[in-house]
Every structure is written in structure tokens, then in C-alpha cells.
Amino acid sequence: MKKSLVVGFALVLLLTSCKNNKDILNSLADYNNSMTEKGYHFGDKLTLPKDVTDNAESISISFGDKETSSLTIDPKFFEFGDNEVTFNIKTKGGETLNQDATINVFSKTPEQNIPFEIVAEYPHDPKNFVEGFLIEGNTIYESDGLEKASQLIKYTLGSTTPTVSEKQPADVFSEGCAIVGDKIYQLTYQNKIGFVYDKNTLKKISEFPLPNEFGEGWGMTYDGKNLIADTGSNDLYFLDVNNPSKVIKTVPVGGNKDIYTQINELEYHNGFIYANVWHKPYILKINPATGEVVGKFDFTKITDENTKNDSEHVLNGIAFKGDNMLVTGKNWSKIYEVAIK
């Protein structure tokens, strides 16, 4: 009889413990679901439900190969965008509970709307599906995409006639490009290769496989030390200029309310990266050290003027002529010179 009572008591404890554990996990799941859309900002502290904290001896969060017992959204641990994490809860009963979750992180400071004035307009060949856009002196270097139409060209600002051109093989879809000294580096969309050209003649010097981390090649720029590329996500990939197949580091990009996926054409200027977002009428100003979007140019007016007949004729060209920005897009008939106020 005594043995039956002990077994029965143990069963009650087990069932109670199971119920408590289930309640803890359900409460944590409800909390995580409620925060998925709202997200967090760097510096925020996770305020977990009382059902969780009252029954936990310790709580930690693991993220990849990292783990922290701090419940503060710290940039040393979290990144902009979706962070796939696991909550590890050691209960006061000595059990360990684990629950996967997504912590969506935004920057703490709202990005500034940057005022500007259009001070000049130049002709642009509307046949060119712009993917990469650069200027040195008065010479434009442009990478144009689409299969059977991809090319690398150079021409004088104000003219639409190339002084030098290099056609790509029919199966190549050219993407972003960057100048490094006397060379031009160029990405391809889904061909999994990149090219290196002589800047003066545009003759191909070599090619390289895109990094294993790349599903596709989109935009590219150069900060004086590393090539910086993107693949249509919110990540910036810093590449070894001597071995562009090697990723040195990855910096996710984020703003105060948006993560800005599908970052496309890139331009580095005076310590910041400028990037357009595919199918969006604005250009972002990004701190390359943190990935934080600190400012935004709204080019809705000129984008609307140039996408009337085709929604694919998107804003997709950024270059700097001194301190002024040159802006164009895919199949646009104009290049706009913008003075930043």
C-alpha cells in the first residue's frame, strides 16, 4: 500500500512537472510570436513572461556557436534582421527546456531623410539595362545585364556612345562592378563567376568563381581595402581583393523599422556605402562598420517618371562626381546629378 502511495505521489509530481514545463514553453512561444512582427532594437531588454522567469533557475540564448545569459539585444551577439536562436531554460526542478525562436532586430536610431536637389541631367542610352555604374573624372564605366545583351562599356558623361565596349558571351548576365586601380571587377547574376578587366581597354584579364556563400551576384563596390558585394539579401559581403572568391566578413544591413532585403547596386563614398533596394525608389546611406542605415534619399519622383512603361525599369545606378551623386536606372533615358543639401 505504501509503495502504491509513493508511486502515485511520484506520478502526480511528474504530471505536475510536465504541465509546468508545457506551460513555460507555451508562454514563451506566445511571447516570441507576439514579438516577431514588432521586433527589437539594439539596447532593448527581453521582458520574458512571469510564467517563465518565476520557474527558471537560469535562462540563456544560443545563436550559432555563441551563447549568452544576457537578455539584452547586444550588437556583439545579435545581427540586423532575423536571428534564429534557441532559448535554454534550466527550471527550478532541475530540468532543461529548449525552444527555437526568431528574434528580429532593428537599429535604435531612425534613419535620416536626406534632402537633395537635382542640379543637372545628362542623356543615357535607354537600351542599357544598368547593373553597375561608376565614374572616374568624366568617364562613365557601366555594366549592363540580361542574357544575350550583357556588356561592359565606358563613355563620356553627356554622351551615349561608348568609347570602348566589351560584349559578354550570350549566356552571361552581367551584374555589379567596381574599379580597383587599373582593373575592373565584375559580378554575374547566376553564372557563378566574376571577371577582371583592364580598365583602359576593357579586355578580360581573368575570371574567378564567386564565393560559396553567394547564390547570386548583384551589386559591388570597393572601399579602398576590400571589394564589397551583395546577393539580393540584406547582407554585405567583404571580399579579399586579391582573392575575390574569399569572404572576409559579412555585415547585415538594417534600419529602424526595415531590414532592407534585396539591396542591389552599391557605391562607396567618403566612409559610407550607398545602396539602392530593388524595386524601391530610394537610396540608402549605410555605415559599413555596423550595417546601420543612417540615411535615405527618396527618389520617388524621378523613379516614377522612368518606370511608366515597365516596372522593371528600376532605380539602379549610383556614382559620385565630386560630392554630387549621379543617379540612373535600368533602361532610363537620363542620368541625374544630385547635390546633397
Coordinates of C-alpha atoms in Angstrom, one line a residue:
M1 CA 0.0 0.0 0.0
K2 CA 2.8 2.4 1.0
K3 CA 4.6 1.6 -2.3
S4 CA 1.5 2.4 -4.3
L5 CA 1.2 5.7 -2.5
V6 CA 4.8 6.6 -3.2
V7 CA 4.4 5.6 -6.9
G8 CA 1.1 7.6 -7.1
F9 CA 2.8 10.6 -5.4
A10 CA 5.7 10.4 -7.9
L11 CA 3.3 10.2 -10.8
V12 CA 1.5 13.3 -9.6
L13 CA 4.8 15.2 -9.3
L14 CA 5.8 14.0 -12.8
L15 CA 2.5 15.1 -14.3
T16 CA 2.7 18.5 -12.4
S17 CA 6.2 19.0 -13.6
C18 CA 5.2 18.1 -17.2
K19 CA 2.3 20.5 -17.0
N20 CA 4.6 23.3 -15.6
N21 CA 7.2 22.7 -18.4
K22 CA 4.5 22.8 -21.0
D23 CA 3.1 26.0 -19.6
I24 CA 6.6 27.5 -19.6
L25 CA 7.2 26.6 -23.2
N26 CA 3.7 27.7 -24.3
S27 CA 4.1 31.1 -22.5
L28 CA 7.5 31.6 -24.1
A29 CA 6.1 30.7 -27.6
D30 CA 3.2 33.1 -27.2
Y31 CA 5.7 35.9 -26.2
N32 CA 8.1 35.1 -29.1
N33 CA 5.2 35.1 -31.6
S34 CA 3.9 38.4 -30.3
M35 CA 7.4 40.0 -30.8
T36 CA 8.1 38.6 -34.3
E37 CA 6.5 41.4 -36.2
K38 CA 7.2 44.1 -33.7
G39 CA 10.8 43.2 -33.4
Y40 CA 13.5 44.6 -31.1
H41 CA 16.0 47.4 -31.3
F42 CA 19.6 47.2 -30.2
G43 CA 19.7 48.0 -26.5
D44 CA 16.3 46.5 -25.8
K45 CA 15.9 44.0 -23.0
L46 CA 13.8 40.9 -23.5
T47 CA 11.0 41.0 -20.9
L48 CA 10.0 37.4 -20.7
P49 CA 6.7 36.3 -19.2
K50 CA 6.4 35.8 -15.5
D51 CA 5.5 32.1 -16.1
V52 CA 9.0 31.7 -17.5
T53 CA 11.1 33.8 -15.1
D54 CA 9.3 32.5 -11.9
N55 CA 10.0 28.9 -12.8
A56 CA 13.6 29.3 -14.2
E57 CA 16.8 28.9 -12.3
S58 CA 18.7 30.2 -15.4
I59 CA 17.9 31.4 -18.9
S60 CA 20.4 31.6 -21.8
I61 CA 20.1 32.2 -25.6
S62 CA 22.2 30.4 -28.1
F63 CA 22.8 31.6 -31.6
G64 CA 25.0 29.5 -33.9
D65 CA 28.2 28.9 -31.9
K66 CA 27.5 31.7 -29.4
E67 CA 25.6 31.7 -26.2
T68 CA 24.7 34.5 -23.7
S69 CA 22.8 34.7 -20.5
S70 CA 22.1 38.4 -21.0
L71 CA 18.6 39.2 -22.2
T72 CA 19.7 42.5 -23.8
I73 CA 19.8 42.9 -27.6
D74 CA 23.5 43.4 -27.9
P75 CA 25.2 44.0 -31.3
K76 CA 28.1 41.9 -30.1
F77 CA 25.7 38.9 -30.1
F78 CA 22.8 39.8 -32.4
E79 CA 22.7 41.0 -36.0
F80 CA 20.2 43.1 -38.0
G81 CA 17.3 41.1 -39.3
D82 CA 16.1 37.6 -38.3
N83 CA 18.3 35.9 -35.7
E84 CA 17.5 32.2 -35.4
V85 CA 18.1 31.4 -31.8
T86 CA 17.3 28.8 -29.1
F87 CA 16.1 29.7 -25.6
N88 CA 17.7 27.4 -23.0
I89 CA 15.8 27.3 -19.7
K90 CA 17.0 25.4 -16.6
T91 CA 14.0 25.0 -14.4
K92 CA 14.0 25.1 -10.6
G93 CA 13.1 21.5 -10.8
G94 CA 16.5 20.8 -12.5
E95 CA 15.2 20.1 -16.0
T96 CA 16.4 21.8 -19.1
L97 CA 13.9 23.1 -21.7
N98 CA 14.8 24.3 -25.2
Q99 CA 12.7 26.3 -27.6
D100 CA 13.7 27.7 -31.0
A101 CA 12.7 31.2 -31.9
T102 CA 13.3 34.1 -34.3
I103 CA 14.5 37.4 -32.8
N104 CA 14.1 40.2 -35.4
V105 CA 16.4 43.2 -34.7
F106 CA 16.3 46.8 -35.9
S107 CA 18.5 49.8 -35.3
K108 CA 17.8 52.1 -32.4
T109 CA 18.0 55.4 -34.3
P110 CA 15.6 56.3 -37.1
E111 CA 17.4 56.9 -40.4
Q112 CA 17.6 60.5 -41.6
N113 CA 15.7 61.6 -44.7
I114 CA 18.4 63.3 -46.7
P115 CA 17.4 66.4 -48.7
F116 CA 18.8 66.9 -52.2
E117 CA 18.5 69.0 -55.3
I118 CA 18.7 67.8 -58.9
V119 CA 21.3 70.2 -60.5
A120 CA 21.8 68.6 -63.9
E121 CA 20.5 66.0 -66.3
Y122 CA 22.5 64.0 -68.9
P123 CA 21.4 61.6 -71.6
H124 CA 21.6 57.9 -71.0
D125 CA 21.1 55.1 -73.6
P126 CA 17.7 53.6 -72.7
K127 CA 18.7 50.3 -74.2
N128 CA 21.1 49.8 -71.3
F129 CA 19.9 47.5 -68.5
V130 CA 22.2 49.1 -65.9
E131 CA 23.6 46.8 -63.2
G132 CA 26.9 48.5 -62.3
F133 CA 27.6 52.3 -62.6
L134 CA 30.9 54.1 -61.9
I135 CA 32.5 57.4 -62.8
E136 CA 36.2 58.5 -62.8
G137 CA 36.8 62.0 -63.9
N138 CA 34.3 62.5 -66.7
T139 CA 34.3 58.8 -67.8
I140 CA 31.4 56.5 -67.0
Y141 CA 32.0 52.8 -66.6
E142 CA 28.8 50.8 -66.9
S143 CA 27.9 47.1 -66.6
D144 CA 24.7 46.2 -68.4
G145 CA 22.8 43.0 -67.8
L146 CA 20.4 40.5 -69.4
E147 CA 21.4 37.4 -71.3
K148 CA 22.5 38.0 -74.9
A149 CA 22.8 41.7 -74.2
S150 CA 25.3 41.9 -71.3
Q151 CA 28.3 44.2 -71.8
L152 CA 30.9 46.4 -70.1
I153 CA 31.2 49.8 -71.6
K154 CA 32.8 53.2 -71.0
Y155 CA 31.7 56.5 -72.3
T156 CA 32.0 60.2 -71.6
L157 CA 29.3 61.8 -69.3
G158 CA 27.0 63.7 -71.6
S159 CA 27.3 61.2 -74.5
T160 CA 25.5 57.9 -75.0
T161 CA 28.1 56.5 -77.4
P162 CA 30.6 54.1 -75.9
T163 CA 34.3 54.8 -76.5
V164 CA 35.2 51.2 -75.6
S165 CA 32.9 48.2 -75.1
E166 CA 33.2 44.6 -74.3
K167 CA 30.4 42.2 -75.1
Q168 CA 29.7 39.2 -72.8
P169 CA 29.0 35.7 -74.0
A170 CA 25.3 35.1 -74.7
D171 CA 24.8 33.0 -71.6
V172 CA 26.3 35.6 -69.2
F173 CA 24.1 38.0 -67.3
S174 CA 26.4 40.8 -66.0
E175 CA 25.9 42.5 -62.7
G176 CA 27.6 45.0 -60.4
C177 CA 31.2 46.2 -60.9
A178 CA 34.0 48.1 -59.1
I179 CA 37.2 49.8 -60.1
V180 CA 40.4 48.8 -58.2
G181 CA 43.4 50.7 -59.6
D182 CA 43.7 49.8 -63.3
K183 CA 41.3 46.9 -63.1
I184 CA 37.5 46.5 -63.1
Y185 CA 36.0 43.6 -61.2
Q186 CA 32.5 42.4 -62.3
L187 CA 29.9 40.0 -60.9
T188 CA 27.5 37.9 -62.8
Y189 CA 23.9 37.1 -61.8
Q190 CA 23.6 33.3 -61.8
N191 CA 26.7 32.2 -63.8
K192 CA 28.7 31.7 -60.5
I193 CA 31.7 33.5 -61.9
G194 CA 33.2 37.0 -61.8
F195 CA 35.5 38.8 -64.3
V196 CA 38.6 41.0 -64.0
Y197 CA 39.2 43.5 -66.9
D198 CA 41.8 46.0 -67.9
K199 CA 40.2 49.4 -67.0
N200 CA 41.6 51.1 -70.1
T201 CA 40.9 48.5 -72.8
L202 CA 38.1 46.6 -71.1
K203 CA 39.8 43.4 -72.2
K204 CA 39.3 40.4 -69.9
I205 CA 42.4 39.6 -67.7
S206 CA 41.0 36.7 -65.7
E207 CA 37.9 35.3 -64.1
F208 CA 37.2 33.8 -60.6
P209 CA 34.5 31.7 -59.0
L210 CA 32.0 33.6 -56.9
P211 CA 32.3 32.8 -53.2
N212 CA 30.4 29.7 -51.9
E213 CA 28.2 32.0 -49.8
F214 CA 26.8 33.5 -53.0
G215 CA 23.6 32.2 -54.5
E216 CA 23.7 35.1 -57.0
G217 CA 25.8 38.1 -57.7
W218 CA 24.1 41.6 -57.5
G219 CA 26.0 44.8 -56.6
M220 CA 29.6 45.5 -55.9
T221 CA 31.9 48.4 -54.8
Y222 CA 35.4 49.0 -53.4
D223 CA 36.3 50.8 -50.1
G224 CA 40.0 51.1 -50.8
K225 CA 40.8 47.8 -49.0
N226 CA 38.1 45.2 -49.8
L227 CA 35.6 44.6 -52.5
I228 CA 32.1 44.7 -51.1
A229 CA 29.3 42.8 -52.7
D230 CA 25.7 41.8 -52.1
T231 CA 23.5 38.9 -53.3
G232 CA 20.0 40.3 -53.1
S233 CA 19.6 39.9 -49.3
N234 CA 20.4 42.4 -46.6
D235 CA 24.0 41.2 -46.2
L236 CA 27.1 43.0 -47.4
Y237 CA 30.0 40.6 -48.2
F238 CA 33.5 42.0 -47.8
L239 CA 35.8 40.2 -50.2
D240 CA 39.6 39.8 -50.4
V241 CA 40.6 42.0 -53.4
N242 CA 43.5 39.6 -54.1
N243 CA 41.1 36.6 -53.9
P244 CA 37.6 37.7 -54.6
S245 CA 36.3 34.2 -54.0
K246 CA 37.1 34.6 -50.3
V247 CA 34.6 36.3 -47.9
I248 CA 36.4 38.1 -45.2
K249 CA 33.3 39.1 -43.2
T250 CA 29.6 39.6 -43.6
V251 CA 27.8 42.7 -42.3
P252 CA 23.9 42.5 -42.2
V253 CA 22.1 45.8 -43.0
G254 CA 19.2 47.2 -41.1
G255 CA 17.2 50.3 -40.3
N256 CA 14.9 51.5 -37.6
K257 CA 11.8 49.8 -39.0
D258 CA 13.0 48.0 -42.1
I259 CA 15.7 45.3 -42.7
Y260 CA 16.0 46.3 -46.4
T261 CA 16.4 43.0 -48.2
Q262 CA 17.2 42.9 -51.9
I263 CA 20.0 45.5 -51.6
N264 CA 21.3 45.9 -55.2
E265 CA 23.7 48.5 -56.7
L266 CA 26.4 49.7 -54.4
E267 CA 28.7 52.7 -54.2
Y268 CA 31.3 53.6 -51.5
H269 CA 32.0 57.3 -50.9
N270 CA 33.6 59.1 -48.0
G271 CA 33.3 56.3 -45.5
F272 CA 29.7 55.2 -46.3
I273 CA 28.1 52.7 -48.6
Y274 CA 25.2 53.9 -50.8
A275 CA 22.8 51.3 -52.0
N276 CA 19.6 51.1 -53.8
V277 CA 16.9 48.5 -53.0
W278 CA 15.5 46.5 -55.9
H279 CA 12.0 47.8 -56.9
K280 CA 12.2 50.6 -54.3
P281 CA 12.5 54.3 -55.2
Y282 CA 15.2 55.2 -52.6
I283 CA 18.9 55.0 -52.0
L284 CA 20.3 54.1 -48.5
K285 CA 23.3 55.5 -46.8
I286 CA 24.9 52.7 -44.7
N287 CA 27.6 52.7 -42.1
P288 CA 29.8 49.8 -43.4
A289 CA 31.2 49.1 -39.9
T290 CA 27.8 48.3 -38.3
G291 CA 25.4 47.8 -41.3
E292 CA 23.1 50.5 -39.8
V293 CA 21.2 52.6 -42.3
V294 CA 21.8 56.2 -41.2
G295 CA 20.1 58.0 -44.0
K296 CA 17.8 57.6 -47.0
F297 CA 17.3 59.5 -50.3
D298 CA 13.7 59.4 -51.7
F299 CA 13.8 59.4 -55.5
T300 CA 10.1 58.5 -56.0
K301 CA 9.5 61.4 -58.4
I302 CA 12.3 60.5 -60.9
T303 CA 11.7 56.8 -60.5
D304 CA 8.0 57.2 -61.4
E305 CA 9.0 59.2 -64.5
N306 CA 11.2 56.4 -65.7
T307 CA 9.2 53.3 -64.9
K308 CA 5.9 54.3 -66.5
N309 CA 6.1 51.8 -69.3
D310 CA 7.8 48.9 -67.4
S311 CA 8.0 48.2 -63.7
E312 CA 11.4 46.5 -64.3
H313 CA 13.0 49.8 -65.3
V314 CA 14.0 50.4 -61.7
L315 CA 16.4 52.8 -60.0
N316 CA 19.8 51.1 -60.2
G317 CA 22.8 53.3 -60.7
I318 CA 24.8 55.3 -58.1
A319 CA 28.1 57.1 -58.7
F320 CA 29.8 60.2 -57.2
K321 CA 31.0 63.1 -59.2
G322 CA 32.9 65.0 -56.5
D323 CA 30.4 65.4 -53.7
N324 CA 27.4 65.2 -56.0
M325 CA 25.6 62.0 -56.7
L326 CA 24.8 60.6 -60.2
V327 CA 21.7 58.6 -60.3
T328 CA 20.2 56.5 -63.1
G329 CA 18.4 53.2 -63.6
K330 CA 17.7 50.2 -65.9
N331 CA 16.7 51.4 -69.4
W332 CA 16.5 55.0 -68.2
S333 CA 17.0 57.8 -70.8
K334 CA 18.6 60.1 -68.2
I335 CA 21.4 60.4 -65.7
Y336 CA 20.6 62.8 -62.9
E337 CA 23.2 64.8 -61.0
V338 CA 22.1 65.4 -57.4
A339 CA 23.5 68.0 -54.9
I340 CA 23.2 66.8 -51.3
K341 CA 22.0 69.5 -49.1

